[in-house]
Coordinates of N, CA and C in Angstrom, one line a residue:
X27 N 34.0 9.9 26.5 CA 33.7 10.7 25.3 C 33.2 12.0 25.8
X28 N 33.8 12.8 25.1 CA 33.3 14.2 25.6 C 31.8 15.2 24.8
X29 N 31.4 15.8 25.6 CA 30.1 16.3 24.7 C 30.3 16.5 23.4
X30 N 31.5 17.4 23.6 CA 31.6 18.1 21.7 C 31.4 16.7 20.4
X31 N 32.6 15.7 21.1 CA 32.9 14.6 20.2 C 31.2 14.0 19.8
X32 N 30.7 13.6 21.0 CA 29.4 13.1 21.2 C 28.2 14.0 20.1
X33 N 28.2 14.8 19.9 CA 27.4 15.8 19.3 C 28.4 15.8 17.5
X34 N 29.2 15.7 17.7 CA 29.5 15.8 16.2 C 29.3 14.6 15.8
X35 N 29.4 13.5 16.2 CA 29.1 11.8 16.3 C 27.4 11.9 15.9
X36 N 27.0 12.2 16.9 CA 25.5 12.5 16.8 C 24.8 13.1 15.5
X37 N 25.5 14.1 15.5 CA 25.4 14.6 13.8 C 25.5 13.8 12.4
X38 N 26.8 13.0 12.8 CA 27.0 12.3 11.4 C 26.0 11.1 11.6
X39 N 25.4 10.6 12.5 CA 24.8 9.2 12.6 C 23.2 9.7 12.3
X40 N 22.8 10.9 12.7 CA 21.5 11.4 12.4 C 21.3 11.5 10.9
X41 N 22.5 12.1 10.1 CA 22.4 12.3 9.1 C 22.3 11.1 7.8
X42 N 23.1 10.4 8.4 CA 23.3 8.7 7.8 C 22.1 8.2 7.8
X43 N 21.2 8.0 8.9 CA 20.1 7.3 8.7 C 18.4 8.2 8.4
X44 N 18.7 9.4 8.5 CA 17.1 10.0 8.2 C 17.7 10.9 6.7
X45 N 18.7 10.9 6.1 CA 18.9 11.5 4.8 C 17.7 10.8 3.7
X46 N 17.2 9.9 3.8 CA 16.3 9.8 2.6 C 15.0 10.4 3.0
X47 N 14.7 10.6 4.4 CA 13.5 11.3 4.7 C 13.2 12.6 4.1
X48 N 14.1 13.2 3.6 CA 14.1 14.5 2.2 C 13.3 14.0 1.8
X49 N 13.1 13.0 0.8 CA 12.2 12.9 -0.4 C 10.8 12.5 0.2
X50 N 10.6 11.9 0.8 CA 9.5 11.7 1.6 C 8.8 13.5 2.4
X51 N 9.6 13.6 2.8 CA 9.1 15.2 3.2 C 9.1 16.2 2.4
X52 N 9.8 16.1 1.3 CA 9.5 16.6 0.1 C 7.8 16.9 -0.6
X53 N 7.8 15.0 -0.4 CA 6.4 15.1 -1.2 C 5.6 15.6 -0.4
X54 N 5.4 15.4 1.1 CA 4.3 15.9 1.8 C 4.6 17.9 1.5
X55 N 5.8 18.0 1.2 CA 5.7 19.5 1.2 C 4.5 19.6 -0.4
X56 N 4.7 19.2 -1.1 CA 4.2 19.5 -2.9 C 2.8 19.0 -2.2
X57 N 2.4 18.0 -1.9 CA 1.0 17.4 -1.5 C 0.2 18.3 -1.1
X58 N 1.2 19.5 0.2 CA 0.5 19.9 1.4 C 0.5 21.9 0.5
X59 N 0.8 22.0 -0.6 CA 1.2 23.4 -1.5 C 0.1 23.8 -1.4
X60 N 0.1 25.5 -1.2 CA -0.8 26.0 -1.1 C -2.2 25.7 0.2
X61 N -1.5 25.1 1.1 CA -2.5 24.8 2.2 C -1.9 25.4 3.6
X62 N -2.3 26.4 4.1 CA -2.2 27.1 5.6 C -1.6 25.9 6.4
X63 N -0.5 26.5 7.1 CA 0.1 25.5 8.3 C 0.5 24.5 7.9
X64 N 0.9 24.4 6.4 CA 1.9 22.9 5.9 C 3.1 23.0 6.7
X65 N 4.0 23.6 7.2 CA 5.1 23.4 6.9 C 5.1 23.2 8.8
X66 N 3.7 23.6 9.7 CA 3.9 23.6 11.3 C 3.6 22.4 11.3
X67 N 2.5 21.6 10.0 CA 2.0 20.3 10.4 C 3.1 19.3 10.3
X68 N 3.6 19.2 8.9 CA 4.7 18.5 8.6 C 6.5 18.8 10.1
X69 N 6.3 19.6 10.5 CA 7.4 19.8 11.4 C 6.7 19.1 12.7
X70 N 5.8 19.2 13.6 CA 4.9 18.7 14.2 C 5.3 16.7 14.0
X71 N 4.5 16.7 12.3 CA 4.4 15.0 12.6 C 5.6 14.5 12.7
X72 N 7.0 15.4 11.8 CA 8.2 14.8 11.6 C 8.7 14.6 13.6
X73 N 8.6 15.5 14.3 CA 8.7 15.4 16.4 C 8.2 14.5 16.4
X74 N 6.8 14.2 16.2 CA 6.2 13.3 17.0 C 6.6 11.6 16.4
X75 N 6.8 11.8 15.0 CA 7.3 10.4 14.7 C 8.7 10.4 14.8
X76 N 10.1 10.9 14.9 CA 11.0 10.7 15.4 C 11.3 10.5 16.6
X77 N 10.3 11.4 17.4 CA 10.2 11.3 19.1 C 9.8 9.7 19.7
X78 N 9.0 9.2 19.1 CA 8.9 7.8 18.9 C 9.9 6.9 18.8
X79 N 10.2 7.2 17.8 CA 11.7 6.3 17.1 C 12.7 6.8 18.4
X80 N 12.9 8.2 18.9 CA 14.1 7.9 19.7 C 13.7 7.2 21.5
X81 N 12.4 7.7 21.8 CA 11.9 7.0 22.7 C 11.6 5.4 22.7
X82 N 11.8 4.8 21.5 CA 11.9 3.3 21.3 C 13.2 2.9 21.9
X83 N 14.0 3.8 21.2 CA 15.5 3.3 21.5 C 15.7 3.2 22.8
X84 N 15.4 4.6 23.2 CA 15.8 4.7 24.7 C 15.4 4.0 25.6
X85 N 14.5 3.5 25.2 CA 13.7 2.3 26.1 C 14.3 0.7 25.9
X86 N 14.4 0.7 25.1 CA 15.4 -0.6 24.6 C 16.8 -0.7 25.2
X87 N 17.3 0.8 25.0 CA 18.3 1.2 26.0 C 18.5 0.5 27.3
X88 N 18.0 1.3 27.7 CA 17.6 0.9 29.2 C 16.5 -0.2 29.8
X89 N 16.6 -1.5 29.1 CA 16.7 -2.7 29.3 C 14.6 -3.0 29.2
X90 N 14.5 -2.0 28.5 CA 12.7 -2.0 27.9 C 13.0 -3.1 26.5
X91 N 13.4 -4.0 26.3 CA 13.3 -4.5 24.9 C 11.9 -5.2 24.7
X92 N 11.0 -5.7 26.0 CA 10.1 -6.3 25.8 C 8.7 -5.2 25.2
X93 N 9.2 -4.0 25.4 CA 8.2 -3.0 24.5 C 8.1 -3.1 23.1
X94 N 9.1 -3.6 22.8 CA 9.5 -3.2 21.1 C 10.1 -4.5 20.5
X95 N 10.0 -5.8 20.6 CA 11.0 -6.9 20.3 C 10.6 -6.3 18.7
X96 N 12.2 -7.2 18.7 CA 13.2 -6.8 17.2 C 12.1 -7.4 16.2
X97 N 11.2 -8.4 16.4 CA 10.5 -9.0 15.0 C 9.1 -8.4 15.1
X98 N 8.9 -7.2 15.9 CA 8.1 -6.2 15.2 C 8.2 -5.2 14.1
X99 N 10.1 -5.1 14.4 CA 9.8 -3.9 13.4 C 9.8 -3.4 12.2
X100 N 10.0 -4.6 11.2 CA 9.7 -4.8 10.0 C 8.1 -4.0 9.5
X101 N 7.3 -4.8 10.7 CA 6.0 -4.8 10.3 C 5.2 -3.5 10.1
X102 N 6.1 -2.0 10.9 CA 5.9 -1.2 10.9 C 6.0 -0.1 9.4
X103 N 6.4 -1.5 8.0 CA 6.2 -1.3 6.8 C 4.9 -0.9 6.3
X104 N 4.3 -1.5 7.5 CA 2.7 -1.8 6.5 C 2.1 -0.2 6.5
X105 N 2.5 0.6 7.7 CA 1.6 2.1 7.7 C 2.2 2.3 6.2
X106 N 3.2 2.7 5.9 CA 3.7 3.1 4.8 C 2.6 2.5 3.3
X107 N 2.8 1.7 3.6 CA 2.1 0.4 2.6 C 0.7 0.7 2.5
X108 N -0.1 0.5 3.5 CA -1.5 0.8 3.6 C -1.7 2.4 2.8
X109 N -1.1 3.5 3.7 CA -1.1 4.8 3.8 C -1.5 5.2 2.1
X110 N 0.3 4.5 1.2 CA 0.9 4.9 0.0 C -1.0 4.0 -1.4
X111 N -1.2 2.9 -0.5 CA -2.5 1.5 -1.2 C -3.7 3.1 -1.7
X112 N -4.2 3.5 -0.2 CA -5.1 4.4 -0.2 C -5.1 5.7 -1.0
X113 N -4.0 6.2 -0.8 CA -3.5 7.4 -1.8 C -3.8 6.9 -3.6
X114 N -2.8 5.8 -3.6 CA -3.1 5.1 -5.3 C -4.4 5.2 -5.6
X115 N -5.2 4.7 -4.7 CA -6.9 4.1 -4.8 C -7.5 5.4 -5.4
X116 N -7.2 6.2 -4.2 CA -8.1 7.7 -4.8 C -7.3 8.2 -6.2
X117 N -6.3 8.3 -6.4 CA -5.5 8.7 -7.4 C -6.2 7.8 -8.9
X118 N -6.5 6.3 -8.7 CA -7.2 5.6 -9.9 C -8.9 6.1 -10.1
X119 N -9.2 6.0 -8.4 CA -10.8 6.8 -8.8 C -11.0 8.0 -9.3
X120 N -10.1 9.0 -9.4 CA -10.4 10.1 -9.8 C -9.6 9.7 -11.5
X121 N -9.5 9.4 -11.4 CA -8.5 9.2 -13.0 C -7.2 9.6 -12.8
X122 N -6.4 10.0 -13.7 CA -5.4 10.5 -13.6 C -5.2 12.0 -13.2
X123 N -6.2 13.2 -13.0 CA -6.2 14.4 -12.9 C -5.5 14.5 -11.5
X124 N -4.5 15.6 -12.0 CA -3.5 15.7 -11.1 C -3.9 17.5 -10.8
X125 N -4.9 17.7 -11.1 CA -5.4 18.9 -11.1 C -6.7 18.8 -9.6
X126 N -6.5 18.1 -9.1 CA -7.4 18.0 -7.8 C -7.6 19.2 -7.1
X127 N -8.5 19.3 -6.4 CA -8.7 20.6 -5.2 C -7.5 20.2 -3.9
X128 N -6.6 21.2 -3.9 CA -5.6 21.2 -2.8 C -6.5 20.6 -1.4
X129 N -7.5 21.3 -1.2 CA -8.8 20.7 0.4 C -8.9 19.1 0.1
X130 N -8.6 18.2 -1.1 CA -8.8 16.9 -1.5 C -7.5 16.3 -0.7
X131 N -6.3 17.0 -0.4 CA -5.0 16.4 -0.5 C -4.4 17.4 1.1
X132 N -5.1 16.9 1.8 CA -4.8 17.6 3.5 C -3.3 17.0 3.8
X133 N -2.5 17.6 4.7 CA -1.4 17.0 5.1 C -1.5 17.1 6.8
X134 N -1.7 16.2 7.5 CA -2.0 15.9 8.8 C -0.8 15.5 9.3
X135 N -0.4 15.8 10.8 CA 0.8 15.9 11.4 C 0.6 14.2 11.3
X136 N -0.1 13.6 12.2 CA -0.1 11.7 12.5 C -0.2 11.5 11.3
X137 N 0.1 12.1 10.0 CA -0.1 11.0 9.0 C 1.5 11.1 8.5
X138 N 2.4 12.5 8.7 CA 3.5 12.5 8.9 C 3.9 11.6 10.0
X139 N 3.6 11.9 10.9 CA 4.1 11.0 12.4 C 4.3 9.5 12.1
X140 N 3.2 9.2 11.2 CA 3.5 7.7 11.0 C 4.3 7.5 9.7
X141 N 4.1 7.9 8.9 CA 5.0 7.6 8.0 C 6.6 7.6 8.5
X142 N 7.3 8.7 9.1 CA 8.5 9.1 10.2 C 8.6 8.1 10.6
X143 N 7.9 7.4 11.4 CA 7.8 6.0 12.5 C 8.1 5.1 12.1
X144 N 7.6 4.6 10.7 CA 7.4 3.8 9.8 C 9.3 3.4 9.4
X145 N 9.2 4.5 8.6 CA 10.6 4.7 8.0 C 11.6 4.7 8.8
X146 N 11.7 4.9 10.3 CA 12.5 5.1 10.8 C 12.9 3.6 11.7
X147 N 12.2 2.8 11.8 CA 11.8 1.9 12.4 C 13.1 1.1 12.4
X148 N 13.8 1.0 11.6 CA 14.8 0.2 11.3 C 16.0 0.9 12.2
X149 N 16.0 2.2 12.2 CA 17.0 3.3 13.0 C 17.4 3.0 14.7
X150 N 16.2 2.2 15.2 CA 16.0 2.1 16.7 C 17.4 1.1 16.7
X151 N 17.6 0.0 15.5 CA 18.9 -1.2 15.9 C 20.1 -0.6 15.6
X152 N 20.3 1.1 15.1 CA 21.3 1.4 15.1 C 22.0 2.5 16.3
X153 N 20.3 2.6 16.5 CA 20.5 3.8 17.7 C 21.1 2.8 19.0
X154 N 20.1 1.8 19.5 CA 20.4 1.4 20.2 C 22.0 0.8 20.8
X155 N 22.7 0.4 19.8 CA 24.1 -0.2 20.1 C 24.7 1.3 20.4
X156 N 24.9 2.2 20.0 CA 25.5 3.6 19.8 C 25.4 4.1 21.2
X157 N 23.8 3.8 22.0 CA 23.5 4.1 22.9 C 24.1 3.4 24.0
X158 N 24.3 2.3 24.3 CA 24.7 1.4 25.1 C 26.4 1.8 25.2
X159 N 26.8 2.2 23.9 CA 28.4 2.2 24.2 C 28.4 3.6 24.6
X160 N 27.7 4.4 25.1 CA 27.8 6.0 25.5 C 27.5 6.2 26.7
X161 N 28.0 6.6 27.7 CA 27.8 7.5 29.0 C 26.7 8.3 28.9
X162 N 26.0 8.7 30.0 CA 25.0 9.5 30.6 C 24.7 11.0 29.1
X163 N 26.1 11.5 29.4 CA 26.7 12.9 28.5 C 26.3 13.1 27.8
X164 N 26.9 12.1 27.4 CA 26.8 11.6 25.9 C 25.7 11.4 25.2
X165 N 24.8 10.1 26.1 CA 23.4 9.9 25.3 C 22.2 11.2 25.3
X166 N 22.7 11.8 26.0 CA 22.0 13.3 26.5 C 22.6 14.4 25.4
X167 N 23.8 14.1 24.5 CA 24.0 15.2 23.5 C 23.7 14.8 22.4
X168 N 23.4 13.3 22.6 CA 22.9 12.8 21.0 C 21.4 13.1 21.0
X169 N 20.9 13.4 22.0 CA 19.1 13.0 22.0 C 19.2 14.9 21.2
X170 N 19.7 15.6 22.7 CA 19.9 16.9 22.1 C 20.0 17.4 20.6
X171 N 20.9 16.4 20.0 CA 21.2 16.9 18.2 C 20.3 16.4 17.7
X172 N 20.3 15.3 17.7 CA 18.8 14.8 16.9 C 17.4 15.4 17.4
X173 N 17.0 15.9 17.9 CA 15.8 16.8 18.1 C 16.0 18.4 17.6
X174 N 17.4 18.4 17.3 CA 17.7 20.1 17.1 C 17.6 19.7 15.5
X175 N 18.2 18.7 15.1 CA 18.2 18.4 13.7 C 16.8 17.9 13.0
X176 N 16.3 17.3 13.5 CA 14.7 17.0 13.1 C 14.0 18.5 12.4
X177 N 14.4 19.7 12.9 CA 13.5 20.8 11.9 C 14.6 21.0 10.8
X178 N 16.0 20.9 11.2 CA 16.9 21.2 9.7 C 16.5 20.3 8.7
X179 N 15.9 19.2 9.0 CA 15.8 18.0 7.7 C 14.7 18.9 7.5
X180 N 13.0 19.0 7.9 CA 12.0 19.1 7.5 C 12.5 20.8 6.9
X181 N 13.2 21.3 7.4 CA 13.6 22.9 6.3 C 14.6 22.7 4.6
X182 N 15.4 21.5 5.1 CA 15.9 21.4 3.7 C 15.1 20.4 2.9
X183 N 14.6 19.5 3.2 CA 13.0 19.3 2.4 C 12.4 20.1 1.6
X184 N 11.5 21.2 2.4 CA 10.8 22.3 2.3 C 12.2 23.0 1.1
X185 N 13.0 23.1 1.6 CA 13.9 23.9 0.4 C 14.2 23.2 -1.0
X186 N 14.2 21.6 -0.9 CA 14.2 21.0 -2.2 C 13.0 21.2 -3.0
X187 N 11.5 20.9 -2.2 CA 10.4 21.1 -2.5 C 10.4 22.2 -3.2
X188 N 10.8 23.4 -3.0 CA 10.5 24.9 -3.2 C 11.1 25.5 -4.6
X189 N 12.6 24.2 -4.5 CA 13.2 24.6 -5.9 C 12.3 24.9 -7.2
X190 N 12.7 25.7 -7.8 CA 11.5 25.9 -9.2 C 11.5 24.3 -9.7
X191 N 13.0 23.9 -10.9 CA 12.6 22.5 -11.1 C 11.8 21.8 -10.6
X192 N 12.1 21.4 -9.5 CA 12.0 20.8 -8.6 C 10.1 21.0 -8.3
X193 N 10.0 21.8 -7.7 CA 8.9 22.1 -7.7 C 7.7 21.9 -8.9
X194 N 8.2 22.2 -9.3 CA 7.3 22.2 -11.0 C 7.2 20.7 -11.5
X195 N 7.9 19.8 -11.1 CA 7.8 18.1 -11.3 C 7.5 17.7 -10.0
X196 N 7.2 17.7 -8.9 CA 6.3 17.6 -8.0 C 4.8 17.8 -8.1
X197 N 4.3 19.3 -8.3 CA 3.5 19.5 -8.4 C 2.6 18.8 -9.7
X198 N 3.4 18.3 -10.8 CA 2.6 18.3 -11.8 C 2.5 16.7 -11.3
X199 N 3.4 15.2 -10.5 CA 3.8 13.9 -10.5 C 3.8 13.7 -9.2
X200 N 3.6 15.0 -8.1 CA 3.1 14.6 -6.8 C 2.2 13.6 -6.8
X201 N 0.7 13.7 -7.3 CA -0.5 12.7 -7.0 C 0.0 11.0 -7.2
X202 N 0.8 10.8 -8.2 CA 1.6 9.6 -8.3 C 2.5 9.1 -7.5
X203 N 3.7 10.1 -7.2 CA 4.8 10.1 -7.0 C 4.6 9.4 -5.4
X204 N 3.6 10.3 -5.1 CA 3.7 10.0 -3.3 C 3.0 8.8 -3.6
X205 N 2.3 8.3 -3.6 CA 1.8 7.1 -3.3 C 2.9 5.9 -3.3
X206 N 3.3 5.9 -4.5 CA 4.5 5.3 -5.0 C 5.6 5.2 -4.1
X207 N 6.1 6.1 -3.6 CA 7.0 6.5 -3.4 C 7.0 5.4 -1.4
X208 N 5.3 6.0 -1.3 CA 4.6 5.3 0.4 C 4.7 3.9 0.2
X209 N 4.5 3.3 -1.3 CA 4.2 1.7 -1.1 C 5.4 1.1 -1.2
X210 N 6.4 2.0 -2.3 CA 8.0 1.6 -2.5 C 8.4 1.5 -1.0
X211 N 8.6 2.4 0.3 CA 8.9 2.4 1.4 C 8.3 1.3 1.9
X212 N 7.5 1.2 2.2 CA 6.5 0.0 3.1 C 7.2 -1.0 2.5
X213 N 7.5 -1.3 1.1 CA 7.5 -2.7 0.8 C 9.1 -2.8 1.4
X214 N 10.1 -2.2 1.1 CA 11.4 -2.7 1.5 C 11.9 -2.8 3.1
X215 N 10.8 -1.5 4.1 CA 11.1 -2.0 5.4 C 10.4 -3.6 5.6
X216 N 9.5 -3.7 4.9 CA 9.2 -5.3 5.0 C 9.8 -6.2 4.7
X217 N 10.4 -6.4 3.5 CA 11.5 -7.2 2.9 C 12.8 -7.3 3.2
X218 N 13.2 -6.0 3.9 CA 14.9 -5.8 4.5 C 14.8 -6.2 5.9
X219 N 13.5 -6.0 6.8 CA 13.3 -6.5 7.7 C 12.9 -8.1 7.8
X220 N 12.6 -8.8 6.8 CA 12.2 -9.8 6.9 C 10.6 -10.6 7.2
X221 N 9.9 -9.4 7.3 CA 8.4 -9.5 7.7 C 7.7 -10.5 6.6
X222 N 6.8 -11.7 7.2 CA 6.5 -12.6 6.6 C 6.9 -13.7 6.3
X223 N 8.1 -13.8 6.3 CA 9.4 -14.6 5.8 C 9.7 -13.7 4.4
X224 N 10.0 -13.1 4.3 CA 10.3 -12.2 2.7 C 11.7 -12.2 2.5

């Protein structure tokens, strides 16, 4: 397989499995509105939590499976789950006011990083096979695209976020939305994964 092939391969398989991470980085964009350094933090945690996910694989790759066995990664629902629990919590303590102080609703790179991680968790069983059938080149053009593509998602995010509509029903259903949105996530990597017997 030749680089070019390898890299447009790369492309469509990146795309296939982190396309729902838009809405998820969406909301941290609306959460994180109006706060200095949103968009370095959120690009930041989206590296550090995909750099994970591809350094799982690669390790699994290359005959690391005892780092990562397969009936952990369900469980990696629960950041999502816990994360989305805590968000709700404050969202019922305060009442419904969606008019909060922006300093109340910080957006932290590890709190991206883990969500990314979370979400992506399921991506390592598809990276891995992909990986195994590819040459040196190859796995070296895919790592390449997907690390070059990791800021295009967090920019077209940022660009959904930014739409007026768009924007304007975030901001007003962000304080809901995200939580929701963290516990909806957690629950199905746990259930699609199988975690608990589910």
């Amino acid at each position: 397989m030749n680089t070019i092939t390898a890299a447009l391969q790369a492309i469509g398989l990146f795309l296939v499995t982190n396309i729902d991470d838009i809405i998820v980085l969406s909301l941290f964009f609306a959460r994180g509105a109006g706060q200095r350094g949103t968009t370095a933090k959120i690009i930041a945690g989206q590296y550090l939590g995909f750099g994970g996910i591809l350094l799982a694989a690669l390790a699994v790759t290359f005959g690391a499976g005892y780092f990562l066995p397969d009936g952990v990664i369900p469980y990696f629902g629960l950041i999502p789950l816990l994360l989305g629990a805590y968000h709700a919590w404050r969202v019922w303590r305060n009442g419904d006011d969606d008019n909060d102080n922006v300093a109340d609703r910080p957006i932290g790179a590890l709190t991206v990083a883990a969500v990314t991680f979370a979400n992506g968790g399921d991506n390592i069983g598809v990276y891995v096979p992909v990986f195994l059938a590819v040459g040196t080149g190859a796995l070296v053009a895919y790592c390449v695209v997907f690390l070059a593509l990791v800021v295009v998602l967090v920019l077209a995010a940022k660009f959904v976020a930014t739409r007026k509509p768009i924007a304007e029903v975030l901001e007003r259903w962000e304080h809901i939305l995200f939580p929701l949105v963290l516990i909806g996530l957690g629950l199905v990597i746990l259930i699609e994964g199988g975690a608990f017997g589910l």
